[in-house]
Coordinates of C-alpha atoms in Angstrom, one line a residue:
Chain A
M854 CA 0.0 0.0 0.0
A855 CA 2.7 2.5 1.1
E856 CA 4.7 1.6 -2.0
R857 CA 1.7 2.3 -4.3
E858 CA 1.0 5.5 -2.5
Q859 CA 4.5 6.5 -3.3
I860 CA 4.1 5.7 -6.9
R861 CA 0.9 7.8 -7.1
K862 CA 2.4 10.9 -5.5
T863 CA 5.6 10.9 -7.4
K864 CA 4.3 9.7 -10.8
P865 CA 0.7 10.9 -11.2
R866 CA 0.8 10.5 -15.0
K867 CA -0.8 7.5 -16.6
D868 CA 2.2 6.7 -18.8
A869 CA 4.6 6.4 -15.9
V870 CA 3.5 3.0 -14.7
V871 CA 4.4 -0.6 -14.1
S872 CA 7.8 -1.0 -15.6
D873 CA 10.2 -0.2 -12.7
E874 CA 9.3 -3.2 -10.6
A875 CA 10.3 -5.6 -13.3
P876 CA 11.2 -8.8 -11.3
A877 CA 8.1 -8.7 -9.0
V878 CA 5.8 -7.9 -11.9
S879 CA 7.0 -10.7 -14.1
E880 CA 6.7 -13.2 -11.3
S881 CA 3.1 -12.2 -10.5
G882 CA 2.6 -11.8 -14.2
E883 CA 3.5 -15.5 -14.7
K884 CA 1.1 -16.5 -12.0
L885 CA -1.7 -14.4 -13.5
K886 CA -1.1 -15.9 -16.9
A887 CA -1.3 -19.4 -15.5
E888 CA -4.6 -18.5 -13.8
L889 CA -5.9 -17.0 -16.9
D890 CA -5.0 -20.1 -18.9
D891 CA -7.0 -22.3 -16.4
L892 CA -9.9 -19.9 -16.6
L893 CA -9.9 -20.0 -20.4
D894 CA -9.8 -23.8 -20.4
E895 CA -12.9 -23.7 -18.2
I896 CA -14.6 -21.1 -20.3
D897 CA -14.1 -23.2 -23.5
D898 CA -16.1 -25.9 -21.7
V899 CA -19.0 -23.7 -20.4
L900 CA -19.3 -21.2 -23.4
E901 CA -22.8 -21.2 -24.9
T902 CA -22.6 -23.5 -27.9
N903 CA -24.3 -21.5 -30.6
A904 CA -22.9 -18.0 -29.9
E905 CA -24.6 -16.4 -32.9
D906 CA -28.1 -17.6 -32.0
F907 CA -27.5 -16.8 -28.3
V908 CA -26.4 -13.2 -29.0
K909 CA -29.1 -12.5 -31.6
S910 CA -32.0 -13.9 -29.5
Y911 CA -31.1 -11.9 -26.4
I912 CA -33.6 -9.1 -26.7
Q913 CA -34.9 -7.2 -23.6
K914 CA -37.6 -4.7 -24.2
G915 CA -39.5 -2.6 -21.7
G916 CA -36.8 -1.8 -19.1
Q917 CA -36.2 1.3 -17.0
Chain B
M167 CA -25.1 16.7 10.6
A168 CA -25.3 14.0 8.0
I169 CA -28.1 11.5 8.6
P170 CA -27.8 7.7 8.4
K171 CA -27.3 6.7 4.8
I172 CA -29.8 3.9 4.6
V173 CA -29.6 2.3 1.2
G174 CA -31.3 -0.2 -1.1
V175 CA -30.8 -1.4 -4.6
E176 CA -33.4 -2.4 -7.2
T177 CA -32.2 -4.7 -10.0
E178 CA -34.1 -5.5 -13.1
L179 CA -32.9 -8.8 -14.5
G180 CA -32.5 -9.8 -18.1
I181 CA -34.6 -12.9 -18.9
M182 CA -34.6 -15.6 -21.6
V183 CA -36.5 -18.8 -22.0
R184 CA -34.7 -21.7 -23.7
G185 CA -36.4 -24.5 -25.5
T186 CA -39.3 -22.6 -27.0
N187 CA -39.9 -19.7 -29.4
E188 CA -43.4 -19.1 -27.9
W189 CA -42.7 -17.1 -24.8
N190 CA -43.2 -13.6 -23.5
P191 CA -41.1 -11.9 -20.8
V192 CA -44.0 -10.8 -18.7
S193 CA -45.5 -14.2 -18.2
A194 CA -42.1 -15.8 -17.9
S195 CA -41.2 -13.3 -15.2
S196 CA -44.5 -14.0 -13.4
L197 CA -44.0 -17.7 -13.6
L198 CA -40.5 -17.4 -12.3
I199 CA -41.4 -15.3 -9.2
N200 CA -44.5 -17.4 -8.4
A201 CA -42.3 -20.5 -8.6
Y202 CA -39.8 -19.0 -6.1
V203 CA -42.4 -17.7 -3.7
G204 CA -44.2 -21.1 -3.8
S205 CA -41.0 -22.9 -3.0
D206 CA -40.0 -20.5 -0.2
P207 CA -41.6 -21.6 3.0
G208 CA -40.6 -18.4 4.8
S209 CA -42.3 -16.0 2.4
L210 CA -45.4 -18.2 2.1
D211 CA -45.9 -19.6 5.6
E212 CA -48.6 -22.0 4.6
R213 CA -50.6 -19.4 2.7
S214 CA -51.9 -20.0 -0.8
T215 CA -50.9 -16.6 -2.0
P216 CA -47.9 -14.5 -1.2
V217 CA -48.3 -11.3 0.8
A218 CA -49.1 -8.6 -1.7
W219 CA -47.4 -5.3 -2.2
D220 CA -49.5 -2.3 -1.1
F221 CA -49.4 0.6 -3.7
I222 CA -51.2 3.3 -1.7
D223 CA -48.1 5.4 -1.1
E224 CA -46.5 5.0 -4.6
M225 CA -46.2 8.3 -6.4
P226 CA -43.4 8.0 -9.1
G227 CA -44.6 11.2 -10.8
A228 CA -43.6 13.4 -7.9
D229 CA -40.7 15.6 -8.9
A230 CA -38.0 16.8 -6.5
R231 CA -37.5 20.0 -8.4
E232 CA -41.1 21.2 -7.4
L233 CA -41.4 22.7 -10.9
S234 CA -43.7 25.7 -11.1
E235 CA -44.8 24.8 -14.6
P236 CA -45.4 21.3 -16.0
E237 CA -42.5 20.0 -18.0
F238 CA -43.0 17.8 -21.1
S239 CA -42.0 14.6 -19.4
M240 CA -43.7 11.2 -18.9
P241 CA -43.8 10.0 -15.3
P242 CA -43.4 6.2 -15.0
E243 CA -46.5 4.3 -14.6
I244 CA -47.0 1.6 -11.9
E245 CA -48.3 -1.7 -13.0
T246 CA -50.4 -3.1 -10.1
H247 CA -51.8 -6.2 -11.8
L248 CA -48.5 -8.1 -12.0
V249 CA -46.9 -10.4 -9.5
N250 CA -45.6 -8.5 -6.6
A251 CA -44.4 -10.3 -3.4
V252 CA -42.8 -9.2 -0.2
L253 CA -40.1 -11.6 1.1
T254 CA -39.3 -12.4 4.7
N255 CA -36.0 -10.7 4.5
G256 CA -37.9 -7.5 3.9
A257 CA -37.2 -7.4 0.1
R258 CA -39.6 -6.9 -2.7
Y259 CA -39.7 -9.3 -5.7
Y260 CA -41.9 -8.4 -8.6
V261 CA -42.5 -8.1 -12.3
D262 CA -41.6 -4.6 -13.5
H263 CA -42.4 -3.8 -17.1
A264 CA -41.0 -6.9 -18.8
H265 CA -38.4 -8.0 -16.3
P266 CA -38.2 -9.7 -12.9
E267 CA -37.0 -7.2 -10.4
V268 CA -35.6 -7.6 -6.9
S269 CA -35.4 -4.8 -4.4
T270 CA -33.1 -5.4 -1.5
P271 CA -34.5 -4.5 2.0
E272 CA -33.3 -1.2 3.4
C273 CA -29.7 -1.6 4.5
R274 CA -27.9 0.4 7.1
D275 CA -24.5 0.6 5.2
A276 CA -22.7 -0.4 2.1
L277 CA -21.4 -3.8 3.5
S278 CA -24.9 -4.8 4.5
L279 CA -26.1 -3.9 1.0
V280 CA -23.5 -6.1 -0.5
L281 CA -24.8 -9.0 1.6
Y282 CA -28.4 -8.4 0.4
D283 CA -27.3 -7.9 -3.2
R284 CA -25.6 -11.3 -3.1
A285 CA -28.7 -12.7 -1.4
A286 CA -30.8 -11.4 -4.4
E287 CA -28.4 -13.2 -6.7
L288 CA -29.1 -16.4 -4.8
I289 CA -32.8 -15.8 -4.8
A290 CA -32.6 -15.5 -8.6
E291 CA -30.7 -18.7 -8.8
D292 CA -33.3 -20.5 -6.6
S293 CA -36.0 -19.0 -8.8
M294 CA -34.5 -20.5 -12.0
E295 CA -34.4 -23.9 -10.2
A296 CA -37.9 -23.6 -8.9
A297 CA -39.2 -22.7 -12.4
R298 CA -37.7 -25.9 -13.8
S299 CA -40.3 -27.9 -11.8
V300 CA -43.1 -25.9 -13.4
L301 CA -41.9 -25.7 -17.0
P302 CA -41.9 -28.6 -19.6
P303 CA -38.6 -30.5 -19.3
E304 CA -37.1 -29.1 -22.5
Q305 CA -37.6 -25.5 -21.3
E306 CA -35.5 -23.3 -19.0
I307 CA -35.7 -19.8 -17.8
I308 CA -32.3 -18.0 -17.5
L309 CA -31.6 -14.8 -15.7
Y310 CA -28.8 -12.3 -16.4
K311 CA -27.7 -9.5 -14.0
D312 CA -26.8 -7.0 -16.6
N313 CA -28.3 -3.7 -18.0
T314 CA -28.6 -4.0 -21.7
D315 CA -29.4 -6.4 -24.5
R316 CA -26.7 -4.6 -26.5
K317 CA -29.3 -3.7 -29.1
G318 CA -30.4 -0.4 -27.7
N319 CA -32.7 -1.7 -24.9
A320 CA -31.5 -0.9 -21.4
Y321 CA -32.9 -1.9 -18.0
G322 CA -32.0 -0.5 -14.6
T323 CA -30.0 -1.1 -11.4
H324 CA -31.3 1.7 -9.2
E325 CA -29.7 2.8 -6.0
N326 CA -31.7 4.5 -3.3
Y327 CA -30.2 6.6 -0.5
L328 CA -31.9 8.3 2.4
V329 CA -31.2 12.0 2.3
D330 CA -32.0 14.9 4.6
R331 CA -34.9 16.9 3.1
S332 CA -33.3 20.1 4.2
L333 CA -30.4 19.6 1.7
P334 CA -31.4 21.7 -1.4
F335 CA -31.9 19.5 -4.4
G336 CA -29.6 21.8 -6.5
Q337 CA -26.7 20.8 -4.3
I338 CA -27.4 17.1 -4.8
I339 CA -27.4 17.8 -8.6
A340 CA -24.1 19.6 -8.4
G341 CA -22.2 17.1 -6.1
C342 CA -23.6 13.9 -7.5
T343 CA -23.2 14.7 -11.2
I344 CA -19.4 15.0 -10.6
H345 CA -19.3 11.7 -8.8
F346 CA -21.7 9.8 -11.1
V347 CA -19.7 10.7 -14.2
S348 CA -16.3 9.9 -12.7
R349 CA -17.1 6.8 -10.5
Q350 CA -17.8 4.9 -13.7
I351 CA -14.1 3.9 -13.8
F352 CA -14.8 1.4 -11.1
T353 CA -18.6 0.9 -11.3
G354 CA -18.7 0.0 -15.0
S355 CA -19.5 -3.6 -15.9
G356 CA -18.1 -3.5 -19.4
K357 CA -19.7 -4.1 -22.8
V358 CA -18.5 -5.1 -26.2
G359 CA -19.1 -2.4 -28.8
S360 CA -21.3 0.7 -28.7
E361 CA -25.1 1.0 -28.9
L362 CA -25.0 4.6 -30.3
P363 CA -26.1 4.9 -33.9
G364 CA -23.2 5.1 -36.3
V365 CA -20.5 4.1 -33.8
G366 CA -18.7 1.0 -34.9
L367 CA -16.2 -1.4 -33.4
D368 CA -13.4 0.6 -35.0
N369 CA -14.2 3.5 -32.7
V370 CA -15.5 1.6 -29.6
P371 CA -14.5 -2.1 -29.6
Y372 CA -15.2 -2.3 -25.8
Q373 CA -16.3 0.2 -23.2
I374 CA -16.4 0.6 -19.5
T375 CA -20.1 0.8 -18.8
Q376 CA -23.3 -0.8 -20.0
R377 CA -25.6 2.2 -19.0
A378 CA -23.8 5.4 -20.0
E379 CA -24.8 5.4 -23.6
H380 CA -28.5 5.2 -22.6
F381 CA -28.4 8.6 -20.9
E382 CA -29.3 11.8 -22.7
E383 CA -30.2 14.4 -20.1
E384 CA -28.5 16.0 -17.1
V385 CA -31.6 16.1 -14.8
G386 CA -35.2 14.8 -15.2
L387 CA -38.0 12.6 -14.1
E388 CA -37.8 10.0 -16.8
T389 CA -36.5 6.4 -16.3
T390 CA -37.3 4.7 -19.6
L391 CA -36.4 7.2 -22.3
K392 CA -34.3 10.3 -22.3
R393 CA -32.8 9.0 -19.1
P394 CA -31.2 11.7 -16.9
I395 CA -27.9 11.4 -14.9
I396 CA -29.8 12.8 -11.9
N397 CA -33.3 11.4 -11.5
T398 CA -35.7 13.7 -9.8
R399 CA -38.3 11.2 -8.6
D400 CA -39.5 12.5 -5.2
E401 CA -41.0 9.5 -3.5
P402 CA -39.4 9.2 -0.1
H403 CA -41.3 6.1 1.2
A404 CA -40.7 7.8 4.6
D405 CA -41.6 11.0 6.4
S406 CA -41.5 13.5 3.6
A407 CA -41.0 16.4 5.9
R408 CA -37.6 15.0 7.0
Y409 CA -36.4 12.8 4.2
R410 CA -35.8 12.4 0.5
R411 CA -34.9 9.2 -1.2
L412 CA -32.4 9.9 -3.9
H413 CA -33.2 7.5 -6.7
V414 CA -30.0 6.9 -8.7
I415 CA -30.6 5.3 -12.1
V416 CA -27.2 5.9 -13.8
G417 CA -25.2 2.9 -12.4
D418 CA -24.5 -0.6 -13.8
A419 CA -25.3 -3.9 -12.1
N420 CA -22.1 -5.3 -10.7
M421 CA -21.0 -8.9 -10.3
A422 CA -17.9 -7.8 -8.4
Q423 CA -18.7 -7.3 -4.8
V424 CA -16.0 -4.7 -4.3
A425 CA -17.5 -2.6 -7.1
T426 CA -21.0 -2.8 -5.5
F427 CA -19.5 -1.9 -2.2
L428 CA -17.6 1.1 -3.5
K429 CA -20.4 2.2 -5.8
V430 CA -22.8 2.5 -2.8
G431 CA -20.1 3.4 -0.2
T432 CA -18.6 6.3 -2.0
T433 CA -22.0 7.7 -3.0
S434 CA -23.1 7.4 0.6
I435 CA -20.0 9.5 1.6
V436 CA -20.6 12.1 -1.2
L437 CA -24.2 12.6 0.0
S438 CA -23.0 12.8 3.7
M439 CA -20.4 15.4 2.7
L440 CA -23.2 17.4 0.9
E441 CA -25.4 17.2 4.0
D442 CA -22.5 18.5 6.1
H443 CA -21.8 21.3 3.7
A444 CA -18.3 19.9 3.3
M445 CA -18.1 19.3 -0.4
D446 CA -16.3 21.5 -2.9
T447 CA -18.2 21.2 -6.2
S448 CA -15.8 23.3 -8.3
M449 CA -14.9 20.3 -10.4
A450 CA -18.3 20.6 -12.2
L451 CA -18.1 19.4 -15.8
E452 CA -18.8 21.6 -18.8
D453 CA -21.0 19.0 -20.5
P454 CA -21.9 16.1 -18.0
V455 CA -23.8 13.9 -20.6
R456 CA -21.0 14.1 -23.1
A457 CA -18.5 13.4 -20.2
L458 CA -20.5 10.4 -19.1
H459 CA -20.2 8.8 -22.6
H460 CA -16.6 9.9 -22.8
V461 CA -15.5 8.3 -19.6
S462 CA -17.3 5.0 -20.7
H463 CA -15.4 5.0 -24.0
D464 CA -11.9 5.9 -22.6
L465 CA -10.2 2.6 -21.6
S466 CA -7.0 4.4 -21.1
L467 CA -8.5 6.4 -18.2
A468 CA -6.2 9.2 -19.4
Q469 CA -8.4 11.5 -21.5
P470 CA -9.4 14.7 -19.8
M471 CA -12.8 16.3 -19.8
K472 CA -13.6 20.0 -19.8
L473 CA -14.6 21.6 -16.6
A474 CA -17.2 24.3 -16.3
K475 CA -14.8 26.7 -14.6
G476 CA -12.2 26.2 -17.4
G477 CA -9.4 23.7 -17.6
S478 CA -9.9 19.9 -17.6
A479 CA -9.5 16.8 -15.5
T480 CA -9.6 13.0 -16.0
A481 CA -12.2 10.9 -14.2
L482 CA -9.4 9.5 -12.1
E483 CA -8.2 13.0 -11.1
I484 CA -11.8 13.9 -10.1
Q485 CA -12.1 10.7 -8.1
W486 CA -8.8 11.5 -6.3
D487 CA -10.1 14.9 -5.5
L488 CA -13.3 13.4 -4.1
F489 CA -11.3 10.9 -2.1
R490 CA -9.2 13.7 -0.6
Q491 CA -12.3 15.6 0.3
A492 CA -13.9 12.5 1.8
T493 CA -10.8 11.9 4.0
E494 CA -10.9 15.5 5.3
W495 CA -14.7 15.2 5.9
A496 CA -14.2 12.0 7.8
G497 CA -11.6 13.7 10.0
R498 CA -13.8 16.6 10.8
H499 CA -17.3 15.0 11.0
G500 CA -16.7 11.3 11.7
L501 CA -18.1 8.4 9.8
A502 CA -21.3 7.8 11.8
S503 CA -23.6 8.4 8.8
V504 CA -22.1 5.6 6.7
G505 CA -21.3 3.3 9.7
E506 CA -18.0 3.7 11.5
E507 CA -16.3 0.4 10.6
T508 CA -17.8 0.3 7.1
G509 CA -16.8 3.9 6.6
K510 CA -13.2 3.1 7.3
L511 CA -13.3 0.2 4.9
I512 CA -14.8 2.4 2.2
L513 CA -12.0 4.9 2.4
E514 CA -9.3 2.3 2.6
R515 CA -10.7 0.3 -0.4
W516 CA -11.4 3.5 -2.4
E517 CA -7.8 4.6 -2.1
Q518 CA -6.4 1.2 -3.0
L519 CA -8.7 0.9 -6.0
L520 CA -7.8 4.4 -7.4
T521 CA -4.1 3.6 -6.8
G522 CA -4.5 0.3 -8.7
L523 CA -6.5 1.9 -11.6
E524 CA -3.7 4.5 -11.9
T525 CA -0.7 2.3 -11.7
D526 CA -1.9 -0.9 -13.3
P527 CA -5.6 -1.5 -14.0
S528 CA -5.0 -5.3 -14.4
S529 CA -4.0 -5.4 -10.7
V530 CA -7.7 -4.7 -9.8
A531 CA -9.2 -7.3 -12.2
D532 CA -10.6 -9.0 -9.1
Q533 CA -12.5 -5.9 -8.0
V534 CA -13.8 -4.2 -11.1
D535 CA -16.1 -5.8 -13.6
W536 CA -15.1 -4.1 -16.8
I537 CA -11.5 -5.1 -16.2
A538 CA -12.3 -8.6 -15.1
K539 CA -14.4 -9.1 -18.2
K540 CA -11.8 -7.5 -20.5
R541 CA -9.2 -9.8 -19.2
I542 CA -11.3 -12.8 -20.2
L543 CA -12.1 -11.4 -23.6
D544 CA -8.5 -10.5 -24.3
G545 CA -7.3 -13.9 -23.3
F546 CA -10.0 -15.6 -25.4
C547 CA -8.9 -13.5 -28.4
D548 CA -5.3 -14.4 -28.0
R549 CA -6.1 -18.1 -27.7
H550 CA -8.5 -18.3 -30.6
S551 CA -7.0 -15.6 -32.8
C552 CA -10.2 -13.6 -33.1
D553 CA -11.0 -9.9 -33.3
W554 CA -13.7 -7.8 -31.7
S555 CA -16.3 -8.6 -34.4
D556 CA -16.3 -12.3 -33.3
L557 CA -19.8 -13.1 -32.0
R558 CA -18.2 -15.4 -29.4
L559 CA -16.9 -12.3 -27.6
R560 CA -20.5 -10.9 -27.4
A561 CA -21.6 -14.3 -26.1
L562 CA -18.9 -14.2 -23.4
D563 CA -19.9 -10.6 -22.6
L564 CA -23.5 -11.8 -21.9
Q565 CA -22.5 -15.0 -20.2
Y566 CA -20.3 -13.0 -17.7
H567 CA -23.7 -11.9 -16.2
D568 CA -25.4 -15.3 -16.3
L569 CA -26.8 -16.0 -12.8
R570 CA -26.6 -19.8 -13.1
Q571 CA -23.6 -20.9 -11.1
N572 CA -22.6 -23.6 -13.6
K573 CA -22.6 -21.1 -16.5
S574 CA -21.6 -17.7 -15.0
L575 CA -18.3 -16.4 -16.1
A576 CA -18.2 -13.8 -13.3
A577 CA -18.3 -16.8 -10.9
R578 CA -15.1 -18.0 -12.6
A579 CA -13.3 -14.7 -12.9
G580 CA -11.6 -14.8 -9.5
L581 CA -13.5 -11.9 -8.1
E582 CA -12.8 -10.9 -4.5
V583 CA -15.6 -11.8 -2.1
L584 CA -16.6 -9.5 0.7
V585 CA -19.5 -11.4 2.2
D586 CA -19.7 -15.1 3.0
D587 CA -22.1 -17.1 0.8
A588 CA -23.4 -18.9 3.9
D589 CA -24.4 -15.5 5.4
A590 CA -26.0 -14.5 2.1
A591 CA -28.0 -17.7 2.1
L592 CA -29.4 -16.8 5.5
A593 CA -30.1 -13.3 4.2
K594 CA -32.5 -14.7 1.6
R595 CA -34.9 -15.2 4.5
E596 CA -33.7 -13.1 7.4
P597 CA -34.0 -9.3 7.3
P598 CA -31.2 -6.9 8.3
P599 CA -31.4 -6.2 12.0
D600 CA -30.7 -2.5 11.9
T601 CA -33.4 -0.8 9.7
R602 CA -37.2 -0.9 9.5
A603 CA -36.9 -3.9 7.2
Y604 CA -36.4 -5.9 10.4
F605 CA -40.0 -5.2 11.5
R606 CA -41.4 -6.0 8.0
G607 CA -39.5 -9.2 7.7
K608 CA -40.1 -10.5 11.2
C609 CA -43.9 -9.7 11.0
L610 CA -44.0 -11.7 7.8
Q611 CA -42.2 -14.6 9.3
K612 CA -44.4 -14.8 12.4
F613 CA -47.8 -13.3 11.4
S614 CA -48.1 -13.6 7.6
E615 CA -51.6 -15.1 7.9
S616 CA -52.8 -11.8 9.4
I617 CA -51.0 -9.6 6.9
V618 CA -53.0 -8.4 4.0
A619 CA -50.4 -6.2 2.4
A620 CA -47.1 -4.5 3.0
N621 CA -45.0 -1.8 1.4
W622 CA -41.9 0.2 2.2
D623 CA -43.5 2.4 4.8
S624 CA -46.5 0.4 6.2
I625 CA -48.0 -3.0 6.9
V626 CA -51.7 -3.7 6.8
F627 CA -53.0 -6.3 9.3
D628 CA -56.3 -8.2 9.3
V629 CA -57.2 -9.1 12.8
G630 CA -60.6 -10.7 12.2
D631 CA -63.7 -8.7 12.9
D632 CA -62.0 -5.3 13.3
P633 CA -61.4 -3.1 10.3
L634 CA -58.0 -3.6 8.7
R635 CA -55.2 -2.0 10.7
R636 CA -52.4 -0.2 9.0
V637 CA -49.1 0.2 10.9
P638 CA -47.1 3.1 9.5
M639 CA -43.3 2.8 9.3
L640 CA -42.4 6.3 8.2
E641 CA -39.0 6.2 10.0
P642 CA -36.5 4.0 8.2
T643 CA -34.1 3.9 11.2
R644 CA -36.8 2.5 13.5
G645 CA -38.4 -0.9 13.7
T646 CA -35.0 -2.5 14.2
M647 CA -34.1 -5.5 16.2
E648 CA -33.1 -3.2 19.0
H649 CA -36.5 -1.4 19.0
V650 CA -39.0 -4.2 18.3
G651 CA -37.1 -7.5 18.5
A652 CA -38.3 -8.4 22.0
L653 CA -41.7 -7.0 21.4
I654 CA -42.3 -9.3 18.4
E655 CA -40.7 -12.2 20.2
E656 CA -43.0 -11.8 23.2
S657 CA -46.2 -11.4 21.2
A658 CA -48.0 -14.7 20.8
T659 CA -50.7 -13.2 18.6
V660 CA -51.0 -10.4 16.1
E661 CA -53.6 -8.7 18.4
E662 CA -51.0 -8.7 21.2
L663 CA -48.4 -7.2 18.9
L664 CA -50.7 -4.4 17.7
D665 CA -51.7 -3.7 21.3
K666 CA -48.1 -3.4 22.4
L667 CA -47.3 -1.2 19.5
G668 CA -50.3 1.0 20.3
A669 CA -51.5 0.7 16.8

């Protein structure tokens, strides 16, 4: 938290992010990628089979 | 001094019936809700029909602006003939227009609201299951917690906040507009493409919110067309001399509990700051409606918006300014209005989230829906080498909001959980202890056979030969476990209860 706070105060610009903590980022990045791979495997299994029909038939009239 | 920020959320759900082309949303919604109420022993209590909603105090046409001349504007109509049940947790479950809608009971703070919002998801899940036993085996009703069919039709997730009547409505407009436009960076649920005419995937392949593009006005009474950022419906469901109920129609439905928590928590703080005359509204936007769309379309979070006073600011900068003001307000006035412990958590999580959005948005993919969803879509695109025009991405976008546990992508996205599912399961039937919803829920649990009707601010009892007796509940902070718990407990009959209440 304190570390992030520091980043915010010294580098408020959007383009000045991420890169300096390279080792930590790549480590957690690996973990995130592995998690995402597992998630995508699961999604391939549960994804609605006929995407086109599914998307086209989703019509919701009369809402607020 | 800021008053308790009692809050509730109404969610209109998307609905589909699989296995037939012959269905309409109104009867499917009715069937679904009846199936749930029939399967829920708590809300039925051996009665053949659920307790009905009482419409006597509904006045959705009342306008907070107290306009001197009538404006060309259509107040929403109330449909009284459709299914409308009151649940034993104090919630309302009903058919609104062509959608099933759940209103949470009144909650004392943002964390309690998250619990009842999760309970509403579980109620929806139970409802789909209950409907299976009524439908032919090849048919299935499916519910989605989202806000648009992505074809131009939107439906709402409305937040409601108890506000001091003495706070001038103009100040609510000034303060809340700034917040509602900028908070989208963490309240957005994400959507593939744009629903604006002539805007293609080249310009907007993906955007932050589902609702923003459906708003065309700054202030107004409408909820179904020409939607306004600030809705002026003045229907307090409480003592109108003391209270307003701010009806916020501009937010997205969130699957991420942190997003729901901060959407409601930060707004509760902004309203408290306004009540304490502690908010600087100088960050007012030059064109709020344009800014609302602009924020939704800007995935970089870096594009500035023009301010009314001159100069410009990004949504993130405006949120940091509000956060700084909130911290100062909390130091001077305390957090009692939003709940001491919950208030601290709101400030802590608000700061963490803004820091994450600023430094690395992917680091808050477990807290913000539009980022969680985009991570899935980007990963899917990489794996299957597709682009934004691929209809499978639109299917994933919808399926993120599917409320069936075995199909929901949100349930698989690794979202952080703030409330325990076991507690949420209890909250399907048990009311919150610390608002008037407690009295409503407990009376339904114990005396539902003697209750003819109920609504937000009263219960009508039938005690046999006497005329019907209406018990008003105009004070949302009363009727809590502390106030009436023992009294309900000790009353063997409804007559005894009413005598003790002096009703």
